[in-house]
Short mmCIF file of C-alpha atoms in Angstrom, two decimals:
data_model
loop_
_atom_site.label_atom_id
_atom_site.label_comp_id
_atom_site.label_asym_id
_atom_site.label_seq_id
_atom_site.Cartn_x
_atom_site.Cartn_y
_atom_site.Cartn_z
CA UNK O 1 10.68 93.10 50.24
CA UNK O 2 7.42 93.58 48.63
CA UNK O 3 4.31 95.94 51.00
CA UNK O 4 1.88 93.50 49.82
CA UNK O 5 3.09 90.18 48.75
CA UNK O 6 -0.27 88.15 49.23
CA UNK O 7 -2.49 90.59 47.69
CA UNK O 8 -4.41 91.10 44.60
CA UNK O 9 -5.51 94.29 42.52
CA UNK O 10 -8.05 94.70 39.86
CA UNK O 11 -7.61 97.82 37.23
CA UNK O 12 -10.68 98.63 35.33
CA UNK O 13 -9.71 100.23 31.80
CA UNK O 14 -6.46 99.60 30.47
CA UNK O 15 -5.36 102.72 28.74
CA UNK O 16 -2.36 105.01 30.15
CA UNK O 17 -3.81 105.52 33.54
CA UNK O 18 -4.84 102.21 34.20
CA UNK O 19 -1.56 100.68 32.91
CA UNK O 20 0.25 103.05 35.31
CA UNK O 21 -1.62 102.29 38.04
CA UNK O 22 -1.23 98.47 37.39
CA UNK O 23 2.41 98.93 37.01
CA UNK O 24 2.68 100.66 40.28
CA UNK O 25 0.67 97.66 42.15
CA UNK O 26 2.42 95.08 40.79
CA UNK O 27 5.48 96.73 42.15
CA UNK O 28 4.21 96.88 45.29
CA UNK O 29 3.93 93.27 45.58
CA UNK O 30 -0.04 92.90 44.46
CA UNK O 31 -0.84 90.19 41.70
CA UNK O 32 -2.77 92.65 39.45
CA UNK O 33 -5.08 91.85 36.43
CA UNK O 34 -6.23 94.70 34.32
CA UNK O 35 -9.58 94.57 32.29
CA UNK O 36 -10.41 96.62 29.36
CA UNK O 37 -13.77 97.17 27.26
CA UNK O 38 -12.37 97.27 23.89
CA UNK O 39 -12.03 93.72 22.15
CA UNK O 40 -8.40 94.44 20.82
CA UNK O 41 -5.38 96.75 21.57
CA UNK O 42 -6.22 100.38 22.10
CA UNK O 43 -4.98 102.96 19.07
CA UNK O 44 -5.93 106.20 20.62
CA UNK O 45 -6.67 107.49 17.03
CA UNK O 46 -3.71 108.89 16.40
CA UNK O 47 -4.16 111.78 18.99
CA UNK O 48 -1.20 113.63 20.66
CA UNK O 49 -0.26 114.02 24.60
CA UNK O 50 1.92 116.73 25.77
CA UNK O 51 4.28 115.35 28.40
CA UNK O 52 4.34 116.37 32.12
CA UNK O 53 6.56 114.94 34.90
CA UNK O 54 3.95 112.78 36.25
CA UNK O 55 3.01 111.33 33.22
CA UNK O 56 6.57 109.99 32.37
CA UNK O 57 7.53 109.41 35.86
CA UNK O 58 7.37 105.49 34.97
CA UNK O 59 9.93 105.74 32.34
CA UNK O 60 12.25 108.01 34.20
CA UNK O 61 12.23 106.02 37.63
CA UNK O 62 11.50 102.22 37.17
CA UNK O 63 11.10 100.94 33.16
CA UNK O 64 14.06 99.96 31.39
CA UNK O 65 12.75 101.48 28.11
CA UNK O 66 14.73 104.95 27.26
CA UNK O 67 12.31 107.92 27.53
CA UNK O 68 14.31 109.26 24.72
CA UNK O 69 12.72 106.87 22.22
CA UNK O 70 8.84 107.88 22.71
CA UNK O 71 8.69 111.61 22.39
CA UNK O 72 9.24 114.54 20.27
CA UNK O 73 10.21 117.83 21.26
CA UNK O 74 9.99 121.70 20.72
CA UNK O 75 11.76 124.78 22.37
CA UNK O 76 9.26 127.63 21.97
CA UNK O 77 5.53 128.43 22.14
CA UNK O 78 4.54 130.34 19.41
CA UNK O 79 1.23 132.52 17.98
CA UNK O 80 0.66 133.26 14.75
CA UNK O 81 -1.50 136.35 13.14
CA UNK O 82 -3.77 135.68 10.51
CA UNK O 83 -1.30 136.70 7.32
CA UNK O 84 1.20 134.14 9.19
CA UNK O 85 3.55 136.67 10.44
CA UNK O 86 4.42 136.02 14.47
CA UNK O 87 2.26 137.58 17.04
CA UNK O 88 4.53 136.25 20.25
CA UNK O 89 7.18 133.98 20.49
CA UNK O 90 8.97 132.56 23.90
CA UNK O 91 10.93 130.15 24.83
CA UNK O 92 9.45 127.04 26.70
CA UNK O 93 10.25 123.54 26.15
CA UNK O 94 7.62 120.56 25.83
CA UNK O 95 8.10 117.27 24.93
CA UNK O 96 5.30 115.27 23.29
CA UNK O 97 3.92 111.90 22.40
CA UNK O 98 1.73 109.84 20.58
CA UNK O 99 -1.19 108.32 22.69
CA UNK O 100 -0.48 104.93 20.87
CA UNK O 101 3.34 105.30 21.13
CA UNK O 102 2.90 105.81 24.90
CA UNK O 103 0.35 103.09 25.38
CA UNK O 104 2.33 100.72 23.85
CA UNK O 105 5.40 101.21 25.80
CA UNK O 106 3.25 100.93 29.04
CA UNK O 107 1.79 97.60 28.00
CA UNK O 108 5.30 96.15 26.92
CA UNK O 109 6.30 96.94 30.38
CA UNK O 110 3.28 95.16 31.76
CA UNK O 111 2.83 92.30 29.39
CA UNK O 112 -0.50 90.67 28.22
CA UNK O 113 -0.59 87.85 30.68
CA UNK O 114 -2.73 89.54 33.26
CA UNK O 115 -4.24 92.28 30.50
CA UNK O 116 -7.65 91.11 29.52
CA UNK O 117 -9.64 92.39 26.47
CA UNK O 118 -13.09 92.50 25.71
CA UNK O 119 -14.62 92.72 29.46
CA UNK O 120 -16.84 95.70 30.16
CA UNK O 121 -16.95 96.14 33.72
CA UNK O 122 -20.95 97.06 34.87
CA UNK O 123 -20.84 97.33 38.70
CA UNK O 124 -19.13 95.91 41.93
CA UNK O 125 -19.59 95.33 45.38
CA UNK O 126 -17.19 94.71 48.58
CA UNK O 127 -17.34 93.84 52.13
CA UNK O 128 -14.46 93.58 54.95
CA UNK O 129 -12.52 91.62 52.88
CA UNK O 130 -12.46 91.71 49.45
CA UNK O 131 -14.17 93.86 46.36
CA UNK O 132 -15.99 92.16 43.82
CA UNK O 133 -16.72 93.71 39.92
CA UNK O 134 -19.36 92.28 37.79
CA UNK O 135 -18.82 92.50 34.05
CA UNK O 136 -21.71 92.44 31.29
CA UNK O 137 -20.41 88.79 30.07
CA UNK O 138 -21.59 87.51 33.52
CA UNK O 139 -17.98 87.20 34.89
CA UNK O 140 -17.23 88.21 38.42
CA UNK O 141 -13.65 89.23 39.56
CA UNK O 142 -12.45 89.60 43.45
CA UNK O 143 -9.86 91.08 44.73
CA UNK O 144 -8.40 92.86 47.71
CA UNK O 145 -8.03 96.45 45.77
CA UNK O 146 -10.00 97.68 43.16
CA UNK O 147 -9.14 100.48 40.89
CA UNK O 148 -11.57 102.15 38.34
CA UNK O 149 -9.49 104.05 35.71
CA UNK O 150 -12.08 103.39 32.95
CA UNK O 151 -12.33 107.16 31.70
CA UNK O 152 -14.70 109.84 31.10
CA UNK O 153 -17.79 107.27 30.65
CA UNK O 154 -16.78 105.35 33.89
CA UNK O 155 -19.44 102.97 34.86
CA UNK O 156 -18.72 103.30 38.56
CA UNK O 157 -18.71 107.07 39.06
CA UNK O 158 -22.33 106.85 39.83
CA UNK O 159 -21.58 104.71 42.71
CA UNK O 160 -18.89 107.17 43.93
CA UNK O 161 -21.33 110.56 43.32
CA UNK O 162 -24.66 110.18 41.97
CA UNK O 163 -24.54 113.84 41.53
CA UNK O 164 -21.57 113.73 38.69
CA UNK O 165 -22.69 114.63 35.37
CA UNK O 166 -21.08 115.37 32.36
CA UNK O 167 -21.61 119.34 31.77
CA UNK O 168 -21.21 120.41 28.30
CA UNK O 169 -18.59 123.06 27.78
CA UNK O 170 -20.66 124.44 25.10
CA UNK O 171 -17.81 123.90 22.26
CA UNK O 172 -16.04 121.00 20.36
CA UNK O 173 -12.81 119.79 19.48
CA UNK O 174 -11.78 119.35 16.16
CA UNK O 175 -8.78 116.88 16.59
CA UNK O 176 -6.51 115.62 13.72
CA UNK O 177 -2.86 114.60 12.50
CA UNK O 178 -1.28 115.02 9.33
CA UNK O 179 2.28 113.77 7.93
CA UNK O 180 4.86 116.32 8.66
CA UNK O 181 6.24 115.41 5.24
CA UNK O 182 3.33 115.98 3.00
CA UNK O 183 3.36 119.94 4.01
CA UNK O 184 4.87 122.35 2.13
CA UNK O 185 8.44 123.90 2.80
CA UNK O 186 7.20 127.15 4.06
CA UNK O 187 4.45 125.31 6.24
CA UNK O 188 7.06 123.09 8.11
CA UNK O 189 9.51 126.14 8.46
CA UNK O 190 6.45 128.10 9.95
CA UNK O 191 5.49 125.10 12.34
CA UNK O 192 9.50 124.24 13.29
CA UNK O 193 10.57 123.70 16.90
CA UNK O 194 7.27 125.09 18.34
CA UNK O 195 3.80 124.57 19.83
CA UNK O 196 1.59 126.87 17.65
CA UNK O 197 -1.54 128.78 18.45
CA UNK O 198 -3.80 130.83 16.38
CA UNK O 199 -6.45 132.77 17.96
CA UNK O 200 -9.38 133.99 16.30
CA UNK O 201 -12.58 135.05 17.89
CA UNK O 202 -14.59 132.62 19.89
CA UNK O 203 -11.96 130.19 18.83
CA UNK O 204 -8.43 128.82 18.78
CA UNK O 205 -6.23 126.11 17.85
CA UNK O 206 -3.52 124.35 18.93
CA UNK O 207 -0.57 122.13 16.88
CA UNK O 208 2.84 120.28 17.52
CA UNK O 209 4.69 117.48 16.43
CA UNK O 210 4.16 114.12 17.33
CA UNK O 211 5.76 110.50 16.85
CA UNK O 212 4.37 108.82 13.93
CA UNK O 213 3.58 105.00 13.59
CA UNK O 214 7.04 104.74 11.94
CA UNK O 215 9.72 106.44 14.23
CA UNK O 216 10.33 109.79 15.89
CA UNK O 217 12.45 111.20 13.29
CA UNK O 218 11.36 114.24 11.08
CA UNK O 219 10.56 112.02 8.08
CA UNK O 220 7.79 110.14 9.89
CA UNK O 221 6.57 113.07 12.64
CA UNK O 222 2.99 114.23 12.59
CA UNK O 223 1.51 117.50 13.18
CA UNK O 224 -1.23 116.93 15.81
CA UNK O 225 -3.70 119.90 16.25
CA UNK O 226 -6.85 120.42 18.50
CA UNK O 227 -9.47 123.39 17.16
CA UNK O 228 -11.95 124.66 19.50
CA UNK O 229 -15.05 125.79 18.10
CA UNK O 230 -18.63 126.63 19.74
CA UNK O 231 -21.89 124.72 19.12
CA UNK O 232 -24.87 125.35 21.12
CA UNK O 233 -26.03 122.35 23.12
CA UNK O 234 -29.36 121.21 21.45
CA UNK O 235 -30.55 120.02 18.09
CA UNK O 236 -27.15 121.51 16.49
CA UNK O 237 -24.93 119.66 18.45
CA UNK O 238 -27.16 116.67 18.55
CA UNK O 239 -27.41 116.49 14.65
CA UNK O 240 -23.58 116.84 14.41
CA UNK O 241 -23.18 114.06 17.09
CA UNK O 242 -24.69 111.63 14.72
CA UNK O 243 -22.09 109.51 12.75
CA UNK O 244 -22.01 108.10 9.03
CA UNK O 245 -23.91 104.72 10.42
CA UNK O 246 -26.42 106.72 12.20
CA UNK O 247 -25.42 106.31 15.46
CA UNK O 248 -25.19 109.05 17.98
CA UNK O 249 -21.80 109.42 19.95
CA UNK O 250 -21.75 111.10 23.35
CA UNK O 251 -18.23 112.15 23.86
CA UNK O 252 -16.63 111.87 20.13
CA UNK O 253 -17.19 110.83 16.57
CA UNK O 254 -14.37 108.81 15.26
CA UNK O 255 -12.19 109.16 12.41
CA UNK O 256 -14.10 108.04 9.30
CA UNK O 257 -17.20 108.35 10.82
CA UNK O 258 -17.59 112.45 10.96
CA UNK O 259 -20.33 113.26 8.42
CA UNK O 260 -18.76 114.82 5.45
CA UNK O 261 -20.86 118.01 5.28
CA UNK O 262 -19.16 119.17 8.75
CA UNK O 263 -15.77 118.24 7.65
CA UNK O 264 -16.39 120.59 4.23
CA UNK O 265 -17.44 123.21 6.56
CA UNK O 266 -14.71 122.82 8.82
CA UNK O 267 -11.98 122.73 6.27
CA UNK O 268 -13.24 125.70 4.49
CA UNK O 269 -13.57 127.73 7.85
CA UNK O 270 -9.89 126.93 8.43
CA UNK O 271 -8.98 128.25 5.24
CA UNK O 272 -10.53 131.29 6.13
CA UNK O 273 -9.60 132.11 9.69
CA UNK O 274 -6.31 130.83 10.21
CA UNK O 275 -2.88 131.52 9.45
CA UNK O 276 -1.93 129.70 5.93
CA UNK O 277 0.57 127.06 7.75
CA UNK O 278 -2.16 126.13 10.12
CA UNK O 279 -4.91 126.36 7.66
CA UNK O 280 -2.65 123.69 5.42
CA UNK O 281 -2.61 121.44 8.26
CA UNK O 282 -6.54 121.31 8.90
CA UNK O 283 -7.45 121.18 5.26
CA UNK O 284 -4.99 118.29 4.52
CA UNK O 285 -6.39 116.20 7.18
CA UNK O 286 -7.59 113.36 5.64
CA UNK O 287 -9.64 111.72 8.49
CA UNK O 288 -10.83 114.68 11.56
CA UNK O 289 -12.73 113.54 14.02
CA UNK O 290 -14.22 115.45 17.04
CA UNK O 291 -14.50 115.49 20.73
CA UNK O 292 -17.28 116.77 22.81
CA UNK O 293 -15.67 118.45 25.69
CA UNK O 294 -17.27 118.34 28.90
CA UNK O 295 -16.69 118.49 32.57
CA UNK O 296 -17.01 116.27 35.15
CA UNK O 297 -15.75 116.03 39.00
CA UNK O 298 -16.63 112.80 41.41
CA UNK O 299 -16.79 114.39 44.84
CA UNK O 300 -15.46 110.86 46.07
CA UNK O 301 -12.71 108.98 44.70
CA UNK O 302 -12.51 106.12 47.46
CA UNK O 303 -15.00 103.96 48.76
CA UNK O 304 -14.02 101.18 51.12
CA UNK O 305 -11.19 99.13 49.10
CA UNK O 306 -12.07 100.51 45.73
CA UNK O 307 -10.68 103.83 43.84
CA UNK O 308 -11.89 106.12 41.24
CA UNK O 309 -8.65 107.64 39.03
CA UNK O 310 -8.07 109.87 36.36
CA UNK O 311 -10.99 110.72 33.90
CA UNK O 312 -13.05 108.42 35.76
CA UNK O 313 -12.81 110.91 38.69
CA UNK O 314 -12.31 113.93 36.98
CA UNK O 315 -12.49 114.99 33.47
CA UNK O 316 -11.85 118.03 32.22
CA UNK O 317 -11.00 120.49 28.85
CA UNK O 318 -7.47 119.97 27.60
CA UNK O 319 -6.49 123.48 27.83
CA UNK O 320 -4.02 122.69 30.64
CA UNK O 321 -2.82 119.45 28.74
CA UNK O 322 -2.75 117.58 32.03
CA UNK O 323 -5.39 114.94 31.56
CA UNK O 324 -2.72 112.16 31.24
CA UNK O 325 -0.73 113.74 34.16
CA UNK O 326 -4.00 113.86 36.59
CA UNK O 327 -4.29 110.21 36.05
CA UNK O 328 -0.63 109.36 36.52
CA UNK O 329 -0.60 111.73 39.39
CA UNK O 330 -3.47 109.64 40.92
CA UNK O 331 -1.73 106.30 40.51
CA UNK O 332 1.63 107.47 41.97
CA UNK O 333 -0.24 108.90 44.99
CA UNK O 334 -2.24 105.99 45.53
CA UNK O 335 0.99 103.70 45.26
CA UNK O 336 2.51 105.83 47.85
CA UNK O 337 -0.51 105.92 50.33
CA UNK O 338 -0.77 102.17 50.17
CA UNK O 339 3.08 101.96 50.82
CA UNK O 340 2.89 104.12 53.84
CA UNK O 341 -0.29 102.22 55.20
CA UNK O 342 0.83 98.37 54.76
CA UNK O 343 -1.86 96.37 54.92
CA UNK O 344 -4.63 98.48 55.73
CA UNK O 345 -5.91 99.22 52.12
CA UNK O 346 -8.96 101.38 53.11
CA UNK O 347 -7.15 103.54 55.27
CA UNK O 348 -4.80 103.96 52.73
CA UNK O 349 -7.60 105.02 50.15
CA UNK O 350 -8.95 107.43 52.90
CA UNK O 351 -5.65 109.06 53.57
CA UNK O 352 -5.17 109.25 49.55
CA UNK O 353 -8.37 110.74 48.26
CA UNK O 354 -8.65 114.35 50.01
CA UNK O 355 -5.38 115.41 48.30
CA UNK O 356 -6.35 114.30 44.91
CA UNK O 357 -9.85 115.55 44.97
CA UNK O 358 -8.37 119.06 46.19
CA UNK O 359 -5.91 118.58 42.73
CA UNK O 360 -9.12 117.41 40.32
CA UNK O 361 -10.96 120.80 41.84
CA UNK O 362 -8.34 123.09 41.06
CA UNK O 363 -7.42 122.03 37.32
CA UNK O 364 -10.97 121.90 36.82
CA UNK O 365 -11.29 125.64 37.85
CA UNK O 366 -8.49 126.64 35.81
CA UNK O 367 -9.40 124.81 32.40
CA UNK O 368 -12.65 125.87 32.58
CA UNK O 369 -11.84 129.64 33.33
CA UNK O 370 -9.44 129.06 30.48
CA UNK O 371 -11.75 127.82 28.01
CA UNK O 372 -14.45 130.65 28.73
CA UNK O 373 -11.67 133.44 27.86
CA UNK O 374 -11.08 131.65 24.84
CA UNK O 375 -14.48 130.59 23.57
CA UNK O 376 -16.67 133.35 25.14
CA UNK O 377 -14.84 136.19 26.31
CA UNK O 378 -12.17 136.91 23.97
CA UNK O 379 -9.59 137.60 26.53
CA UNK O 380 -6.84 135.09 26.07
CA UNK O 381 -3.83 137.03 25.81
CA UNK O 382 -0.59 135.16 24.51
CA UNK O 383 1.35 137.32 27.01
CA UNK O 384 -0.45 135.85 30.07
CA UNK O 385 1.67 133.03 31.57
CA UNK O 386 -1.94 131.72 33.17
CA UNK O 387 -2.59 130.16 29.92
CA UNK O 388 0.49 128.21 30.31
CA UNK O 389 0.00 123.93 30.48
CA UNK O 390 0.65 122.42 33.87
CA UNK O 391 -1.14 119.96 36.12
CA UNK O 392 -0.67 121.79 39.57
CA UNK O 393 -0.43 125.24 38.06
CA UNK O 394 0.23 127.38 34.85
CA UNK O 395 3.50 126.25 33.78
CA UNK O 396 4.00 123.54 36.82
#
């Protein structure tokens, strides 16, 4: 018997965190509608995700889809020297997916009947019984529970914590993917079965294989990377964030829109700084894009019958590879709190909030420290276990 057979929920944001939330709420008995701001299916720009237990829990415990059909894997972590030799290598199994692969799998489980595109939520109100969301289209929708999972640029965050603002880290992430099949045999051999790091003064890059649009096999895999480069706040960053159309991005410049001069410089620098295999991947990227790396944390995640989860509540640099895992953890713990407090949504949210705020705080502190070590202090040590991925701590 469901816990909330006559209750309704609205989820704002139809990405991975929002879909995970929607699926779990539906399992509790809620009638769930998801509202996504983009006008059509999301694509994630081809980016990769390091999978952690909370991220994949839906597919492990509840889905009829098989997790093995959604990911690639490697069994080692390695660091390369400038000449291409191995500076450090250790056993460590990690699994990966592409953003699009994972999103489509979650959407397939949720379905599209209650998934609404092209609706940008801009505000909400609530009373003792219902919460009402306002959209820029003029639409309003009400439900017993509203969850904002609308990402780093969340329209709702200021209502929860007016002081929560994006703080620029001092560096950006160059991101891209390259078909593994187009790389030379030597590069494929160097990168085989490992997540690869190359650390240089005040910078580092990490890369790993993800599924391609056509499948998981070696012939279709992509090498995905993030390269962290310092760019001072101010005019230099501002000019870099003007795209080819003349629009200014606040959190990213999409593939195909980064000014050519910055891509040319990025490729030259990669060839000069990195091991040959790493440089080959970066130089071969046809449409690299850039992400502004900023941190933000709301000191509230629950307001009455409205919740704030994932990057909307706490967005941080990706050094712990925990962004999607944190969103999923928020969703699973919220569902547990609702199940344990049947019928009293505000009490369930109040019960759920403290532990998730603490998790946000610990994750944010850790990734800020990791980034500072790499980008500004040059104390990133490949042997240091504190630099490992993990939502709850290094390696966990």
